[in-house]
Amino acid sequence: MPTYEPVLTKGIGELDLTDIGVYRKQGGYEQLRRAVREMEPDGVVDAVMKSNLRGRGGAGFPTGRKWSFLPKDGRPRYLVCNCDEAEPGTFKDRMLLEFTPHQIIEGIMASAYAIRAARAFIYIRGEMLEGYGIFTRALAQARAAGMVGEKICGGEWSCELVVHRGAGAYICGEETGLLNSLEGKRGEPRLKPPFPANAGLYDMPTVVNNVETLAFVPHILARGAEWFASIGPVKSPGLKIVSISGHVRKPGNYEVPLGVTIRELIFEHAGGLFDGRKVKAVQPGGGSSACLFEEHLDVAYDFDSIAAAGSMLGSGAMVVMDDTTDMLEAAFVLQRFYAHESCGQCTPCREGTHWSEAMLERLLEGHGRKIDVDLLTTVGDKIAGHSLCALGDASVPFLQSAIKRFPEEFLRGAERIPEVSLLGTTAAKLAAATR
Amino acid sequence: MALDFEALRARLQPEIDRIVAQYPQRRSALLPLVHLFQEQIGFATPEAVDFVARTCGVTPAQCESVITFYTLFYRRPIGKYNLQVCRNLSCTLRGAKEIMERFRERLGIGHLETTDDGLFSYEEVECLAACDRAPCMQVNLRFVYDLTPEMVDEMIEAMRAGAYGVEPLAQTEQPPREVRGPAWPRAARKSAGAVGVPNPNNAGGVGDEPGRMAAERFREEGVLAVSAPGRFADAETVDAMLPAPHDQTVMEGNY
């Protein structure tokens, strides 16, 4: 596979790209100027459509198609950049925010022009206070330089960009939860449909895109849709920042063409494992993705190949676990996360994540029952596909894949309790009845 | 020292106006305004909640409902150094448990607690998006990376000596031990329209005889009142507290 030079992460660690002067010397804001002064908005949409760019936030939905869903009924439209990065293992958006804020601003403004947005927003995770400060300063520079606000780049088009800080809630990364939060409400996801494209922010047509997705837009304009579409697999092309963490020598963000193998990511980019260790499990797409194992190391890292292998690419966060990892503890840590972050609106997720956490804690303390292990799988089946938003679904894959592969590690927590107990038998009957 | 909320509000008014003007609808200013006041006062005080609610066109109850949804908002005073250690997977794989144990041991407090001297609040939080530098934490939302147990000791020592490189949080009142829980110190606060009216639903708690009698009496009179603080001692006191008939708030079908 040919190598591609990184575009989003280019210059990070070498140049101070938070300064607008430095950014412009690298060709920054040239694509925004070209879009606004020389292109029709639909031209920008076409380029993104042809590039086959798929959303980098987790769902992988084609960005151009998302934009094309906006109704042409004269209502004001809004563009919202989702920088509420909180998926366990993901740290790419925070890097972009802190090191290349102007690239994000250019991406947002070019995209806002494409969809003719009345106003653009960026929702920055509450914990990213440092990134918020950096971005706010960059925005002031961009505004002074005429890149944001009135008559952008000296043209006829005007658009404001509003920075909105979250206040601590994973669920606000879900697009409708984010919109509610932006409206000053609890960040509870909305029932869909209606989709944000039709009734989003303030009930107006709205597009919500991830930071990395929008940051690619100027590069697609600069190098052409064909350039982007030619990288990697046809159906999920382009470059992707992969956040690699866990048991590797060089954890970090690596911008790679989609379609590289998981093995290459772990052993060539992230420096491999520590001496004498073996890969036990890999989460390819953040805390919400099912485990892949040693036999999957040669799977291509792109949306469709990872899905075919039984997991998902998600936000592009790879968590590597070597053979020293206790899968029961790992499952508990993640389940505790989902229980903590469940907004509580719908029963399957609110109850399911909490009871699963309780059962895992019981197993971890050695007071579990054998039936708990089966029950965990059954409860997962009752959450997945039955919750209001994707958080419920997301709480299931890791747990189920870990139990399926390493049942003995979970049963370990049940050794001390005899199987015959009232609760145990009731649960067993329940479990059998629901099969 | 009591905080002069009105003076603070007046000083912040230009910033408040700027924030509200950013949004097509003023309710959107709710989160930024709570951030603004919390930064100055240390937590969302009842006055701040009421003011933000009025500014955003919602009721104080709606405002509190929003505030309690988010983990970075505090309704009680917290420590000057808010220590938030990541407990999620990538940090766990690289030794977060050891870090958390060291903090608990050195500070003598647990998850979501504040030290008696009001200097530290401690919380174990979810993924902070710094997994490449795990285990990680935030001190007053500033990142600290690649933690070791020794760093924990040094950090605490520096903070105690006032020599740590992160500015302490505003603290206008002595914090209680528990970071979360009913808003404090608003025990004396009464909701408008229900002042002095005993709540038959929880008066004196479960099995409380005067409370039960009050409840019966209220039911007979068709009265259901909303919340009021405090227990009451006996039936006479309860009688004395009952509103005059013309003053009754009837909430049908709510019992």
XYZ file of C-alpha atoms in Angstrom:
690
model
C 0.000 0.000 0.000
C 1.407 3.412 -0.921
C 2.172 5.756 1.915
C 0.337 9.034 2.279
C 1.604 12.055 4.038
C -0.565 13.092 6.964
C -2.621 16.232 6.437
C -4.495 16.902 9.684
C -1.570 16.223 11.979
C 1.036 17.818 9.697
C 3.181 20.309 11.572
C 1.957 19.297 15.021
C 4.914 19.275 17.383
C 7.007 21.357 14.979
C 5.035 24.522 14.361
C 2.849 26.687 16.554
C -0.283 26.235 14.487
C -2.391 27.973 17.115
C -1.055 31.222 15.656
C -2.969 32.415 12.620
C 0.163 33.778 10.950
C 1.922 30.422 11.101
C -1.217 28.629 9.967
C -1.662 30.921 6.969
C 1.964 30.474 5.931
C 1.181 26.772 5.601
C -1.623 27.615 3.191
C -4.225 27.933 5.915
C -7.545 29.682 5.198
C -6.772 29.606 1.473
C -9.480 26.986 0.913
C -12.041 28.969 2.876
C -11.238 32.006 0.754
C -11.450 29.978 -2.439
C -14.744 28.392 -1.391
C -16.374 31.660 -0.419
C -15.007 33.754 -3.293
C -14.762 31.291 -6.163
C -17.136 28.422 -5.495
C -20.862 27.966 -5.171
C -21.958 26.329 -1.901
C -23.139 23.312 -3.885
C -19.654 22.996 -5.337
C -18.306 22.393 -1.849
C -21.068 19.870 -1.135
C -20.278 18.083 -4.405
C -16.591 17.830 -3.557
C -17.340 16.339 -0.143
C -19.932 13.998 -1.669
C -17.459 12.787 -4.330
C -14.678 12.340 -1.773
C -16.839 9.741 -0.022
C -15.777 11.164 3.347
C -17.468 9.239 6.141
C -18.080 10.724 9.574
C -15.116 10.396 11.907
C -17.097 10.654 15.146
C -18.218 7.054 15.399
C -21.163 6.277 13.159
C -19.260 6.574 9.870
C -22.174 8.116 7.988
C -21.258 9.682 4.617
C -20.837 13.410 5.298
C -21.964 14.656 1.893
C -25.185 12.662 2.140
C -25.854 14.015 5.616
C -25.578 17.530 4.215
C -27.845 16.697 1.279
C -30.712 15.733 3.628
C -31.305 19.351 4.625
C -34.724 20.473 3.379
C -34.729 23.495 1.088
C -37.618 25.286 2.766
C -36.071 28.612 3.682
C -35.779 27.950 7.419
C -32.446 28.961 8.987
C -29.915 26.122 9.071
C -27.296 25.455 11.690
C -23.977 23.679 11.617
C -22.750 22.171 14.873
C -19.229 20.852 15.281
C -19.160 18.039 17.815
C -16.065 18.347 19.995
C -17.525 16.491 22.966
C -14.964 13.735 22.604
C -15.433 11.314 25.503
C -15.443 7.856 23.976
C -13.069 5.771 26.122
C -9.715 5.577 24.393
C -10.274 8.503 22.001
C -8.031 11.577 22.137
C -7.774 12.791 18.544
C -10.231 15.704 18.690
C -8.586 17.095 21.789
C -5.238 17.049 19.989
C -6.713 18.871 16.984
C -8.387 21.379 19.293
C -5.236 22.152 21.244
C -2.726 22.100 18.384
C -4.555 23.115 15.216
C -7.599 25.194 16.183
C -7.458 27.215 12.953
C -7.782 24.063 10.882
C -11.015 23.315 12.763
C -12.264 26.872 12.261
C -11.519 26.728 8.539
C -13.276 23.368 8.259
C -16.313 24.618 10.149
C -16.608 27.830 8.130
C -16.128 26.129 4.756
C -18.773 23.566 5.702
C -21.094 26.252 7.057
C -20.771 27.982 3.683
C -21.530 24.715 1.898
C -24.805 24.191 3.734
C -25.579 27.951 3.861
C -25.698 27.911 7.645
C -27.158 30.902 9.462
C -24.852 30.265 12.363
C -22.239 27.711 13.319
C -21.519 26.285 16.751
C -18.759 24.219 18.247
C -19.617 22.204 21.328
C -16.422 21.655 23.319
C -16.368 19.063 26.066
C -16.453 20.732 29.507
C -13.304 18.975 30.712
C -11.292 20.453 27.828
C -10.826 23.798 29.533
C -7.309 24.219 28.171
C -8.451 23.418 24.625
C -11.369 25.799 25.060
C -8.960 28.615 25.927
C -6.726 27.860 22.950
C -9.685 27.655 20.592
C -11.238 30.881 21.883
C -7.988 32.776 21.324
C -7.646 31.321 17.831
C -11.229 32.290 17.071
C -10.537 35.890 18.074
C -7.590 35.938 15.641
C -9.700 34.412 12.895
C -12.474 36.933 13.493
C -10.012 39.833 13.363
C -8.649 38.447 10.088
C -12.125 38.321 8.565
C -12.439 34.532 8.505
C -15.441 34.468 10.838
C -18.262 36.977 11.261
C -19.236 39.696 8.794
C -18.334 39.485 5.093
C -16.028 36.518 5.347
C -12.868 36.784 3.228
C -14.199 40.037 1.833
C -17.131 38.310 0.133
C -20.844 38.728 0.605
C -21.336 35.842 2.997
C -21.466 36.333 6.794
C -21.636 33.711 9.505
C -20.925 33.670 13.221
C -19.190 30.821 15.019
C -20.258 30.366 18.636
C -18.138 28.397 21.105
C -20.233 26.462 23.602
C -18.645 24.653 26.521
C -20.223 21.471 27.832
C -20.252 20.620 31.513
C -19.432 16.953 31.850
C -21.651 14.334 30.218
C -20.592 11.623 27.748
C -24.116 11.479 26.376
C -23.760 14.990 24.946
C -21.549 13.432 22.295
C -24.747 11.849 20.946
C -25.951 14.409 18.432
C -29.452 15.020 19.779
C -28.212 15.011 23.370
C -25.690 17.607 22.256
C -28.411 19.728 20.680
C -30.486 19.630 23.856
C -27.425 20.622 25.855
C -26.757 23.463 23.435
C -30.341 24.599 23.968
C -29.681 24.843 27.712
C -31.400 21.593 28.619
C -30.382 18.299 30.147
C -28.311 16.427 27.592
C -30.900 13.737 27.043
C -31.041 12.321 23.522
C -34.206 12.848 21.523
C -36.315 10.190 19.927
C -35.541 9.996 16.220
C -37.193 10.727 13.821
C -37.370 13.656 13.358
C -33.682 13.719 12.541
C -31.589 16.848 13.144
C -31.444 17.459 9.378
C -35.116 18.363 9.619
C -35.646 19.376 13.246
C -32.369 19.921 15.041
C -31.165 22.929 16.985
C -34.167 25.106 17.914
C -36.199 22.742 15.720
C -34.379 24.021 12.647
C -32.524 21.993 10.001
C -29.162 21.153 11.553
C -26.023 19.262 10.631
C -23.864 17.835 13.418
C -20.368 16.756 12.363
C -17.313 15.576 14.241
C -14.195 17.772 14.531
C -12.020 15.466 12.447
C -14.689 15.199 9.746
C -14.933 18.969 9.330
C -11.162 19.417 9.517
C -10.832 17.220 6.418
C -13.062 19.497 4.332
C -10.407 22.160 3.467
C -7.949 19.414 2.545
C -10.519 17.810 0.249
C -11.038 21.185 -1.413
C -7.282 21.731 -1.711
C -6.302 18.360 -3.108
C -9.516 17.380 -4.791
C -12.178 14.823 -3.995
C -10.359 12.285 -6.187
C -7.281 12.459 -3.973
C -9.285 11.595 -0.866
C -11.417 8.967 -2.596
C -8.324 7.250 -3.972
C -6.860 6.517 -0.540
C -7.709 3.118 0.900
C -10.862 1.084 0.259
C -13.431 2.494 -2.173
C -16.309 2.393 0.287
C -14.475 3.887 3.243
C -11.636 5.935 1.835
C -9.344 8.588 3.169
C -7.002 9.222 6.024
C -8.002 8.667 9.631
C -6.453 9.625 12.927
C -6.235 6.500 15.047
C -5.772 6.965 18.809
C -3.803 3.992 20.097
C -3.558 3.412 23.841
C -3.218 0.673 26.425
C -0.432 -1.895 26.422
C 1.733 -0.513 23.620
C 5.160 1.096 23.741
C 4.244 4.298 21.928
C 0.640 5.233 22.572
C -0.486 8.196 20.511
C -2.420 9.546 17.558
C -1.428 8.195 14.160
C -2.869 9.533 10.943
C -3.012 6.631 8.520
C -4.836 5.688 5.329
C -7.855 3.542 6.101
C -7.224 -0.050 5.130
C -3.923 -0.559 6.948
C -3.935 -3.667 9.087
C -4.432 -3.687 12.831
C -1.038 -5.399 13.079
C 0.648 -2.523 11.295
C -0.996 -0.002 13.595
C 0.082 -1.796 16.745
C 3.528 -2.993 15.748
C 4.763 -0.367 13.298
C 3.095 2.823 14.436
C 2.557 2.277 18.148
C 5.904 0.553 18.710
C 4.544 -2.901 19.510
C 3.921 -4.565 22.830
C 6.153 -4.777 25.869
C 8.734 -7.586 25.984
C 7.342 -11.086 26.187
C 3.703 -10.036 25.978
C 1.040 -11.200 23.569
C -2.091 -9.519 22.253
C -5.058 -10.699 24.270
C -7.741 -8.360 22.969
C -8.037 -5.180 20.935
C -10.887 -2.734 20.937
C -10.677 -1.190 17.473
C -13.206 1.606 17.910
C -13.279 2.859 21.469
C -15.033 1.565 24.570
C -18.182 0.860 22.613
C -16.661 -1.643 20.212
C -16.496 -5.424 20.527
C -13.118 -7.035 21.135
C -11.060 -8.408 18.331
C -8.366 -10.970 19.064
C -5.020 -12.247 17.866
C -6.538 -13.925 14.816
C -7.903 -10.547 13.685
C -4.567 -8.724 13.585
C -4.463 -8.816 9.804
C -7.939 -7.374 9.375
C -7.889 -4.123 7.417
C -8.628 -1.068 9.521
C -11.578 0.487 7.710
C -15.291 0.822 8.450
C -16.493 -2.193 6.472
C -13.676 -4.660 7.197
C -13.854 -4.056 10.943
C -17.632 -4.462 10.821
C -17.248 -7.712 8.896
C -14.887 -8.971 11.601
C -17.651 -8.407 14.171
C -16.715 -5.065 15.669
C -16.781 -1.434 14.586
C -14.340 1.297 13.675
C -16.247 3.813 15.776
C -14.252 6.882 16.649
C -10.984 5.248 15.624
C -9.679 4.585 19.111
C -7.702 1.405 19.502
C -7.248 0.069 23.004
C -4.705 -2.734 23.115
C -4.815 -5.278 25.946
C -1.982 -7.738 26.395
C -2.024 -11.101 28.167
C -1.667 -9.513 31.616
C -5.143 -7.991 31.315
C -7.941 -9.158 33.574
C -10.942 -9.150 31.258
C -13.404 -9.221 34.151
C -11.895 -6.051 35.563
C -11.774 -4.437 32.122
C -15.439 -5.282 31.598
C -16.336 -3.873 34.998
C -14.464 -0.623 34.346
C -16.263 -0.102 31.052
C -19.671 -1.139 32.385
C -19.277 1.263 35.288
C -18.621 3.945 32.685
C -21.841 3.222 30.783
C -23.867 3.006 33.988
C -22.407 6.343 35.087
C -23.065 8.011 31.753
C -26.519 6.575 31.027
C -28.892 9.544 30.987
C -31.656 7.489 32.595
C -34.402 8.262 30.120
C -35.048 4.768 28.816
C -35.428 1.655 30.938
C -33.263 -0.885 29.064
C -30.185 1.322 29.313
C -30.777 2.841 32.754
C -31.539 -0.481 34.452
C -29.478 -2.740 32.224
C -26.193 -0.884 32.541
C -26.590 -0.517 36.319
C -27.491 -4.136 36.978
C -24.709 -5.318 34.697
C -22.265 -3.130 36.604
C -23.555 -4.539 39.897
C -23.205 -8.118 38.694
C -19.698 -7.495 37.402
C -18.714 -5.881 40.685
C -20.092 -8.879 42.536
C -18.086 -11.221 40.323
C -14.984 -9.081 40.716
C -15.276 -9.345 44.484
C -15.683 -13.107 44.259
C -19.283 -13.155 45.436
C -20.882 -13.801 42.087
C -23.102 -16.646 41.004
C -22.425 -18.772 37.961
C -25.723 -17.690 36.520
C -24.538 -14.070 36.621
C -22.273 -14.718 33.678
C -25.144 -15.962 31.508
C -27.381 -13.285 32.872
C -24.910 -10.587 31.814
C -25.191 -11.813 28.233
C -28.989 -12.008 28.447
C -29.274 -8.523 29.892
C -27.060 -7.257 27.080
C -29.428 -8.781 24.518
C -32.278 -6.923 26.180
C -30.466 -3.580 25.990
C -29.052 -3.743 22.484
C -31.560 -2.542 19.935
C -34.062 -1.534 22.599
C -32.613 1.693 23.898
C -33.507 5.224 22.902
C -30.044 6.096 21.648
C -26.783 4.369 20.841
C -25.402 4.497 24.396
C -27.364 1.424 25.434
C -26.200 -0.471 22.354
C -22.646 0.658 23.036
C -22.597 -0.827 26.519
C -23.019 -4.364 25.223
C -20.394 -5.404 22.606
C -17.261 -5.370 24.734
C -18.874 -7.284 27.580
C -20.485 -9.908 25.374
C -17.391 -10.469 23.245
C -15.186 -10.759 26.328
C -17.504 -13.255 28.023
C -17.772 -15.329 24.872
C -14.014 -15.533 24.484
C -12.893 -15.753 28.119
C -15.827 -17.247 30.073
C -13.458 -18.750 32.659
C -12.256 -15.296 33.717
C -15.794 -14.256 34.505
C -16.735 -17.564 36.148
C -13.710 -17.135 38.423
C -15.748 -14.644 40.410
C -18.474 -17.216 40.977
C -16.448 -20.050 42.444
C -17.093 -19.258 46.072
C -20.860 -19.189 45.891
C -22.754 -22.486 45.483
C -25.112 -22.515 42.540
C -28.180 -23.373 44.652
C -29.610 -20.166 45.919
C -33.044 -18.679 45.633
C -31.865 -15.728 43.604
C -29.699 -17.930 41.463
C -32.448 -20.364 40.560
C -34.964 -17.613 39.917
C -32.499 -15.893 37.663
C -31.710 -19.186 35.935
C -35.383 -19.823 35.237
C -35.800 -16.285 34.010
C -32.804 -16.593 31.788
C -34.006 -19.920 30.397
C -37.478 -18.560 29.798
C -36.208 -15.610 27.846
C -33.942 -17.575 25.580
C -17.795 36.154 54.718
C -21.074 36.347 52.938
C -20.832 36.832 49.231
C -22.403 39.975 47.821
C -24.135 38.310 44.897
C -25.683 41.491 43.581
C -22.285 43.209 43.365
C -20.811 40.197 41.575
C -23.732 40.084 39.180
C -23.343 43.777 38.397
C -19.651 43.335 37.725
C -20.306 40.380 35.405
C -23.243 41.973 33.593
C -21.316 42.931 30.406
C -20.057 39.351 30.082
C -23.543 38.000 30.835
C -25.010 40.202 28.096
C -22.344 39.076 25.642
C -23.047 35.401 26.366
C -26.812 35.731 26.036
C -26.495 37.685 22.768
C -24.518 34.843 21.142
C -27.524 32.581 20.926
C -30.736 32.750 18.917
C -32.563 31.687 22.100
C -31.610 32.860 25.564
C -32.077 29.478 27.223
C -28.886 28.366 25.438
C -26.961 30.657 27.763
C -27.763 28.415 30.732
C -24.607 26.283 30.759
C -22.187 29.158 30.043
C -23.799 31.321 32.736
C -23.564 28.591 35.361
C -19.906 28.124 34.362
C -19.383 31.868 34.770
C -20.840 32.072 38.267
C -19.266 28.824 39.411
C -15.873 30.136 38.345
C -16.373 33.193 40.545
C -18.154 31.678 43.538
C -16.885 28.110 43.495
C -20.307 26.515 43.136
C -23.805 27.231 41.861
C -25.386 29.070 44.788
C -29.162 29.454 45.139
C -28.827 33.112 44.118
C -26.870 32.139 41.026
C -29.412 29.458 40.135
C -32.290 31.901 40.514
C -30.524 34.561 38.497
C -29.536 32.184 35.680
C -33.068 30.789 35.611
C -34.546 34.284 35.279
C -32.033 35.256 32.629
C -32.718 32.120 30.599
C -36.479 32.232 30.990
C -36.866 28.999 32.938
C -37.953 28.233 36.502
C -35.308 27.706 39.205
C -36.420 24.062 39.349
C -35.777 23.612 35.631
C -32.424 25.297 36.053
C -31.486 22.924 38.876
C -32.671 19.982 36.853
C -30.202 20.968 34.145
C -27.381 21.693 36.587
C -27.703 18.321 38.313
C -27.414 16.540 34.961
C -23.815 17.635 34.458
C -20.882 16.380 36.492
C -18.842 19.582 36.306
C -21.472 21.656 38.072
C -21.428 21.777 41.856
C -24.267 22.787 44.128
C -22.087 22.731 47.227
C -18.711 24.346 47.880
C -15.786 22.092 46.980
C -12.063 22.066 47.696
C -9.607 24.610 46.329
C -7.931 21.831 44.385
C -10.356 19.580 42.590
C -8.467 16.364 41.870
C -10.090 14.266 39.162
C -8.330 11.021 38.388
C -9.275 8.957 35.347
C -10.595 5.500 36.177
C -11.443 4.346 32.667
C -9.935 1.474 30.701
C -6.798 2.922 29.096
C -5.673 4.414 32.404
C -6.563 1.230 34.300
C -4.354 -0.742 31.905
C -1.463 1.534 32.825
C -1.769 1.701 36.588
C -4.630 4.055 37.484
C -5.631 1.846 40.417
C -2.332 2.459 42.140
C -2.725 6.208 41.617
C -6.247 6.223 43.021
C -5.191 4.181 46.050
C -2.355 6.606 46.733
C -4.652 9.617 46.572
C -7.207 8.012 48.882
C -4.512 7.021 51.342
C -2.666 10.361 51.358
C -5.794 12.505 51.516
C -7.783 10.274 53.832
C -10.904 10.749 51.748
C -12.730 8.784 49.097
C -14.476 9.341 45.790
C -16.448 12.602 45.738
C -15.284 13.810 49.123
C -13.570 16.941 50.404
C -10.891 17.130 53.087
C -11.845 18.794 56.382
C -9.503 21.721 55.713
C -11.380 22.422 52.497
C -8.206 22.206 50.424
C -8.867 19.069 48.349
C -11.824 17.486 46.657
C -11.245 14.082 45.124
C -13.132 12.351 42.359
C -12.585 9.345 40.143
C -13.782 10.313 36.690
C -14.322 8.762 33.287
C -12.059 8.960 30.222
C -10.399 12.379 29.956
C -9.183 11.931 26.370
C -5.509 11.753 27.296
C -5.045 7.979 27.002
C -1.656 8.361 25.284
C -0.297 9.808 28.520
C -2.036 7.399 30.924
C -2.560 7.329 33.803
C -3.788 10.882 33.734
C -5.832 13.304 35.816
C -7.003 16.886 35.952
C -6.334 19.430 38.675
C -8.953 22.166 38.372
C -9.431 20.933 34.796
C -5.714 21.251 33.956
C -4.179 18.020 32.725
C -1.469 16.117 34.565
C -0.003 13.235 32.559
C 2.003 10.038 33.067
C 1.199 9.825 36.774
C 3.270 7.861 39.257
C 2.547 7.358 42.977
C 5.567 9.579 43.741
C 4.069 12.366 41.665
C 0.915 12.106 43.751
C 2.926 12.718 46.937
C 4.816 15.648 45.432
C 1.662 17.178 44.043
C -0.181 17.051 47.372
C 2.824 18.467 49.186
C 3.152 21.356 46.733
C -0.540 22.154 47.001
C -0.410 22.151 50.798
C 2.574 24.502 50.615
C 0.745 26.778 48.176
C 3.454 26.126 45.606
C 1.542 24.171 42.974
C 1.477 25.573 39.456
C -2.303 25.601 39.084
C -4.414 28.379 40.486
C -6.746 27.305 43.309
C -10.493 27.463 42.701
C -12.633 30.202 44.165
C -13.968 29.189 47.558
C -16.467 31.453 49.276
C -17.761 28.989 51.862
C -16.387 26.100 53.882
C -17.160 22.906 51.949
C -18.933 19.942 53.523
C -17.387 16.474 53.341
C -19.651 15.128 50.614
C -19.293 16.800 47.236
C -22.694 15.730 45.978
C -26.002 15.632 47.785
C -28.735 18.120 48.504
C -27.674 21.663 47.793
C -25.942 23.163 50.761
C -26.288 25.401 52.706
C -29.817 26.008 51.608
C -31.628 24.112 54.385
C -33.307 27.365 55.340
C -34.459 28.069 51.820
C -38.164 27.714 51.262
C -39.926 27.447 47.980
C -42.185 30.377 47.275
C -45.837 29.753 47.980
C -45.294 26.944 50.424
C -43.652 28.713 53.295
C -44.531 27.180 56.618
C -46.720 24.494 55.123
C -45.827 21.029 56.341
C -45.425 18.392 53.695
C -47.718 15.477 54.561
C -45.783 13.218 52.246
C -42.586 13.219 54.209
C -43.246 15.047 57.440
C -41.079 13.509 60.088
C -40.165 10.649 57.848
C -41.494 7.114 57.587
C -43.635 5.959 60.532
C -43.622 9.377 62.119
C -46.778 9.738 64.161
C -47.253 13.532 63.958
C -46.459 13.315 60.284
C -49.042 10.604 59.749
C -51.642 12.592 61.652
C -50.848 15.669 59.635
C -51.225 13.685 56.484
C -54.642 12.445 57.552
C -55.732 15.886 58.542
C -54.567 17.272 55.222
C -56.405 14.558 53.366
C -59.624 15.297 55.242
C -59.363 18.929 54.333
C -58.541 18.161 50.733
C -55.242 19.910 51.033
C -51.999 18.764 49.579
C -49.182 21.146 50.135
C -45.773 21.186 48.604
C -42.431 21.011 50.322
C -41.447 22.705 53.539
C -38.347 22.008 55.547
C -38.100 20.658 59.041
C -39.836 18.130 61.256
C -42.527 18.984 63.688
C -42.918 17.677 67.172
C -46.561 16.979 67.900
C -50.114 17.226 66.681
C -50.634 20.670 68.248
C -47.745 22.107 66.336
C -49.069 20.525 63.196
C -52.485 22.057 63.776
C -50.889 25.421 64.321
C -49.086 25.129 61.031
C -52.127 24.229 58.981
C -53.147 26.985 56.600
C -56.449 28.754 56.916
C -59.129 27.236 54.657
C -59.100 30.117 52.170
C -55.337 29.764 51.886
C -55.275 26.172 50.793
C -53.433 24.876 47.823
C -55.435 22.034 46.383
C -53.600 19.646 44.170
C -56.170 17.107 43.068
C -55.217 13.580 42.236
C -51.696 13.950 43.429
C -51.939 11.933 46.568
